[in-house]
Tab-separated table of N, CA and C in Angstrom:
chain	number	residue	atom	x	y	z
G	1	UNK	N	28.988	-14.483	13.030
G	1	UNK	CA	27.919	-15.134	12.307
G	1	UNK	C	27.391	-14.174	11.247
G	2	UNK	N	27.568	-14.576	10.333
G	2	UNK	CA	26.888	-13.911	8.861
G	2	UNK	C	24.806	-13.513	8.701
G	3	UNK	N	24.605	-12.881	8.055
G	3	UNK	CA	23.412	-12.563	8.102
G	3	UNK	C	22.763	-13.802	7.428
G	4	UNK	N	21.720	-14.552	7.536
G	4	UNK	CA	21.048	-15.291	7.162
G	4	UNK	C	19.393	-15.651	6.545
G	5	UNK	N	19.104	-16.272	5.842
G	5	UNK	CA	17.792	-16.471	5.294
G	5	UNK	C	17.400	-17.409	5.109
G	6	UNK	N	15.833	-17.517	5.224
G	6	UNK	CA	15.239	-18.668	5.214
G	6	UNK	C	14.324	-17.891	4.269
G	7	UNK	N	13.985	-19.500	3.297
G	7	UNK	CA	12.623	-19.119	2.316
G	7	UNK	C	11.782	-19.958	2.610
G	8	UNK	N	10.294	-19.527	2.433
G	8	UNK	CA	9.030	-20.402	2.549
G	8	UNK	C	7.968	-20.734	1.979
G	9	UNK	N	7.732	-21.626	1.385
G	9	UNK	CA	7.080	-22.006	0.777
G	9	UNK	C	5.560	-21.540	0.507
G	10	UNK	N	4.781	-20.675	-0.860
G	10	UNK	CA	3.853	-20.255	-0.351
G	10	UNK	C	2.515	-21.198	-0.435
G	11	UNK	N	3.287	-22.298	-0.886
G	11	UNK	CA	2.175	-23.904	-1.427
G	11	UNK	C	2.153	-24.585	0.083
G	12	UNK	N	3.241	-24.246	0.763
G	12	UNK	CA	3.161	-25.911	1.713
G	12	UNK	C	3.589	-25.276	2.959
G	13	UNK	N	4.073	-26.029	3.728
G	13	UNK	CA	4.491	-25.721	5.032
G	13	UNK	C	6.065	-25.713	5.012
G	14	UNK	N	6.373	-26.031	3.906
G	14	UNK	CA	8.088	-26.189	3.426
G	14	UNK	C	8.711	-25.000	3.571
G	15	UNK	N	10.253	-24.701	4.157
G	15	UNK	CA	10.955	-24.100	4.386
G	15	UNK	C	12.232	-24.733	4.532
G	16	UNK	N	13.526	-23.459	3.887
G	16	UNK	CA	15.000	-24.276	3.702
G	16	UNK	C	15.189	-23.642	4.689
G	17	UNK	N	16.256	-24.018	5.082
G	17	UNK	CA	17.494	-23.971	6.059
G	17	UNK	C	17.865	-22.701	6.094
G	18	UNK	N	18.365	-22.048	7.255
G	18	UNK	CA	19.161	-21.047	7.069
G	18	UNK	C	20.529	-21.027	6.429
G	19	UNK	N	20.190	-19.825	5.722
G	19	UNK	CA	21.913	-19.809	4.809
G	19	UNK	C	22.042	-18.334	3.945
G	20	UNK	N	23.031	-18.558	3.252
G	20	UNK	CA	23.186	-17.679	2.525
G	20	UNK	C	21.916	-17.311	1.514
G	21	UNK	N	21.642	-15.838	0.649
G	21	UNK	CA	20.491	-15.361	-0.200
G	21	UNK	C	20.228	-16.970	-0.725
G	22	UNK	N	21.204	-16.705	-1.886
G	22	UNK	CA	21.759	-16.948	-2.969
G	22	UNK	C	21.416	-19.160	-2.785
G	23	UNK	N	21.955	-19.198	-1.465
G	23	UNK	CA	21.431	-20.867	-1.011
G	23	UNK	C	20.179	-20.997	-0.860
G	24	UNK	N	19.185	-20.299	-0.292
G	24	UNK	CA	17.773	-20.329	-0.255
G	24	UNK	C	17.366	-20.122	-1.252
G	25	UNK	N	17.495	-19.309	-2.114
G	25	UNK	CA	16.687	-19.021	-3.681
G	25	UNK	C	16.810	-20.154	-4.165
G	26	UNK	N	17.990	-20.978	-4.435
G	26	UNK	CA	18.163	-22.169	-5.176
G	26	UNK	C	17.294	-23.287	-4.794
G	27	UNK	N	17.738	-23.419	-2.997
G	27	UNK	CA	17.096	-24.609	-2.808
G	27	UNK	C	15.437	-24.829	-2.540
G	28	UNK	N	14.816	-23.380	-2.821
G	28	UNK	CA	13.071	-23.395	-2.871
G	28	UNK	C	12.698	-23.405	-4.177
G	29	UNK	N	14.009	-23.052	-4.959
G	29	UNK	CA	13.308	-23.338	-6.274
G	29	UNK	C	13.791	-24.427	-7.152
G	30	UNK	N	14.047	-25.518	-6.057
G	30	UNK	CA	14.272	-27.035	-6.237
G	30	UNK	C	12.997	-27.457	-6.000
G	31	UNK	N	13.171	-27.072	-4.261
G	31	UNK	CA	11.691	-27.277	-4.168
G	31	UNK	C	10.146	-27.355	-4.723
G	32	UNK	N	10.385	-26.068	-5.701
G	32	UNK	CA	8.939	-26.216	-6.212
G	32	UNK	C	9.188	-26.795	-7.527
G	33	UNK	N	10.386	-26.696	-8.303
G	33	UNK	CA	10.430	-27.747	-9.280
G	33	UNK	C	10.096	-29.002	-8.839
G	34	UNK	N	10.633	-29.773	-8.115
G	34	UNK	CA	9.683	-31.420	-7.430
G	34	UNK	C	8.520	-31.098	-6.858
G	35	UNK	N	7.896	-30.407	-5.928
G	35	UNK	CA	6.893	-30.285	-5.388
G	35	UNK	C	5.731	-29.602	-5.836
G	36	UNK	N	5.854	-28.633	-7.145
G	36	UNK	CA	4.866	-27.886	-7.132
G	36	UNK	C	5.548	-27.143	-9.104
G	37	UNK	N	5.531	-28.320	-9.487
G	37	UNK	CA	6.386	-28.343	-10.681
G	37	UNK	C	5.565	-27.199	-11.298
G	38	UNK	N	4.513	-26.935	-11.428
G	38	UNK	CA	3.934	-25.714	-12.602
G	38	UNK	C	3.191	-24.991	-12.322
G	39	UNK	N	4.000	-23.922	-11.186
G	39	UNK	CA	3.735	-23.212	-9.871
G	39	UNK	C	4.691	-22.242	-10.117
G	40	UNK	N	4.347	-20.934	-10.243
G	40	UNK	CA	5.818	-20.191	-9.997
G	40	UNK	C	5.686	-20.052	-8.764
G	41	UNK	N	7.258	-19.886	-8.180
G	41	UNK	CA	7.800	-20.053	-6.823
G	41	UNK	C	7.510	-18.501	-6.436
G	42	UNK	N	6.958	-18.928	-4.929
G	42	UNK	CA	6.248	-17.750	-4.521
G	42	UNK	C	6.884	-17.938	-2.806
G	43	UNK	N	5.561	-17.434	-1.879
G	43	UNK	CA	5.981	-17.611	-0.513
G	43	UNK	C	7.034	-16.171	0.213
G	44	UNK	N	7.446	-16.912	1.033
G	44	UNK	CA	8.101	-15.414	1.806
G	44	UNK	C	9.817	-15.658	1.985
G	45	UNK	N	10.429	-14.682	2.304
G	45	UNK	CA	11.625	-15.012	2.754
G	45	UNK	C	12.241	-13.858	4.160
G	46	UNK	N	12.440	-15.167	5.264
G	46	UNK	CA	12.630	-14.601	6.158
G	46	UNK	C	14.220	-14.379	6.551
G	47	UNK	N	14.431	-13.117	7.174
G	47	UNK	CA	15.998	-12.685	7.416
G	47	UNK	C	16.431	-12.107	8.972
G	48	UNK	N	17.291	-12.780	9.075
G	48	UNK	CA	18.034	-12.946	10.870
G	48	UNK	C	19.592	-12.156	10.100
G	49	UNK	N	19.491	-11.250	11.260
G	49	UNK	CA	21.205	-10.596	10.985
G	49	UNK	C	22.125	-11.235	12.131
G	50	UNK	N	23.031	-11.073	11.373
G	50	UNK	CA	24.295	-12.197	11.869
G	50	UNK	C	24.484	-11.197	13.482
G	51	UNK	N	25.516	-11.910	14.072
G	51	UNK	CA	25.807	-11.305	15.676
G	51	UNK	C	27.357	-10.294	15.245
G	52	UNK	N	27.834	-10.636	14.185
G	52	UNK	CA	28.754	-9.868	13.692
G	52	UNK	C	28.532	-8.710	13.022
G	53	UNK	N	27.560	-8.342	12.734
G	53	UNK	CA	26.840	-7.028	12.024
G	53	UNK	C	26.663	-6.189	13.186
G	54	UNK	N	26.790	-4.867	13.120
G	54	UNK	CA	26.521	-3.760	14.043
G	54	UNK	C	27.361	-3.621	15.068
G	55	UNK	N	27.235	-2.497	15.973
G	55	UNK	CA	27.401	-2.100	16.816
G	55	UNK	C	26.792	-2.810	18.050
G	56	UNK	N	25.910	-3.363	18.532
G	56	UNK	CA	25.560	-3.532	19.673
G	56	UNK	C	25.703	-2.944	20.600
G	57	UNK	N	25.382	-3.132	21.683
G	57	UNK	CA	25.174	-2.596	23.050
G	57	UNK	C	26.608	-2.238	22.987
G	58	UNK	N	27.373	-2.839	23.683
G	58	UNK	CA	29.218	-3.276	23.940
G	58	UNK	C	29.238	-1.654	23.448
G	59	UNK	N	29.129	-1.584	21.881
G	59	UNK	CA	29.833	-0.863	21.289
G	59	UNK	C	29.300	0.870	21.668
G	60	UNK	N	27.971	0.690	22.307
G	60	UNK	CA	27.330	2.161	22.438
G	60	UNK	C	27.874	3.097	24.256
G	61	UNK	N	27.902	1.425	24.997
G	61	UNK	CA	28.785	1.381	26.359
G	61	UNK	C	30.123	2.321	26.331
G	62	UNK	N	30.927	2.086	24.675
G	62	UNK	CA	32.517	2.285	24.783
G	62	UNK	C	32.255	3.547	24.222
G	63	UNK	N	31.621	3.694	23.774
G	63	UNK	CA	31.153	5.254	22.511
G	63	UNK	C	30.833	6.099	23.918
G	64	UNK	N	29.828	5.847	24.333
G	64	UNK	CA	29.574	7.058	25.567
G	64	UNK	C	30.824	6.828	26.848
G	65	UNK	N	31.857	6.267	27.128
G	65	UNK	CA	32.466	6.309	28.113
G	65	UNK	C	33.552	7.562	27.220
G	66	UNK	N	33.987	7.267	26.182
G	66	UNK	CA	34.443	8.056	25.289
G	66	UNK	C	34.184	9.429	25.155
G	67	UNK	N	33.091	9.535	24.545
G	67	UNK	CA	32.575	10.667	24.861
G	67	UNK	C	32.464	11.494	26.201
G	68	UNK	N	32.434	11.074	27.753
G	68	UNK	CA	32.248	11.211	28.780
G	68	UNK	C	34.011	11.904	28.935
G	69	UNK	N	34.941	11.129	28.417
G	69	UNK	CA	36.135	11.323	28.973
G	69	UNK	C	36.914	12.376	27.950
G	70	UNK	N	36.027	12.479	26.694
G	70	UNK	CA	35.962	13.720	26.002
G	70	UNK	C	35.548	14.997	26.886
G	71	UNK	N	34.365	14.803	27.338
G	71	UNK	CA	33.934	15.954	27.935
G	71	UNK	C	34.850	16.460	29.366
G	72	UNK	N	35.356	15.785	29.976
G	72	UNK	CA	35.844	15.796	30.923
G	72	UNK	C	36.917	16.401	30.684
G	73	UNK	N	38.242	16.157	29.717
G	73	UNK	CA	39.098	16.012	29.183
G	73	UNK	C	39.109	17.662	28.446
G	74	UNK	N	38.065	18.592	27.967
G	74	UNK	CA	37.876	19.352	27.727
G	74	UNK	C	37.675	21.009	28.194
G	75	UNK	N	37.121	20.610	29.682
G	75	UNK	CA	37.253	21.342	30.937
G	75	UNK	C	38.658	21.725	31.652
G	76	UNK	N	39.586	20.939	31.391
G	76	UNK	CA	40.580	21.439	31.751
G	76	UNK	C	41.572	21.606	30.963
């Protein structure tokens, strides 16, 4: 899963969809063109990182068993 964003509206309770930057910028500033036509587009934008980004746990588990069998591995 890719990193994702949501934008929000700083006029309304309106918020797009999660998606790409580049899809949220567009579709809030659809938004305030119909909704809030002579308004510059303001509000917040919120960001969730994908489950495919990083290392995680898993990966810190295999790093220290590694390391462990480094050390071990070194002693003799």
């Amino acid at each position: 899963m890719a990193d994702s964003y949501r934008y929000r509206c700083g006029e309304c309770g309106h918020h797009t969809a999660w998606g790409s930057e580049s899809q949220g910028a567009d579709a809030i500033e659809e938004h305030y063109g119909r909704s809030h036509p002579h308004v510059v587009p303001g509000g917040m934008v919120e960001f969730r990182k994908g489950s495919s980004s990083g290392c995680g746990s898993g990966c810190l588990i295999a790093l220290g068993v590694l390391v462990l069998f480094l050390i071990i591995a070194s002693r003799h």
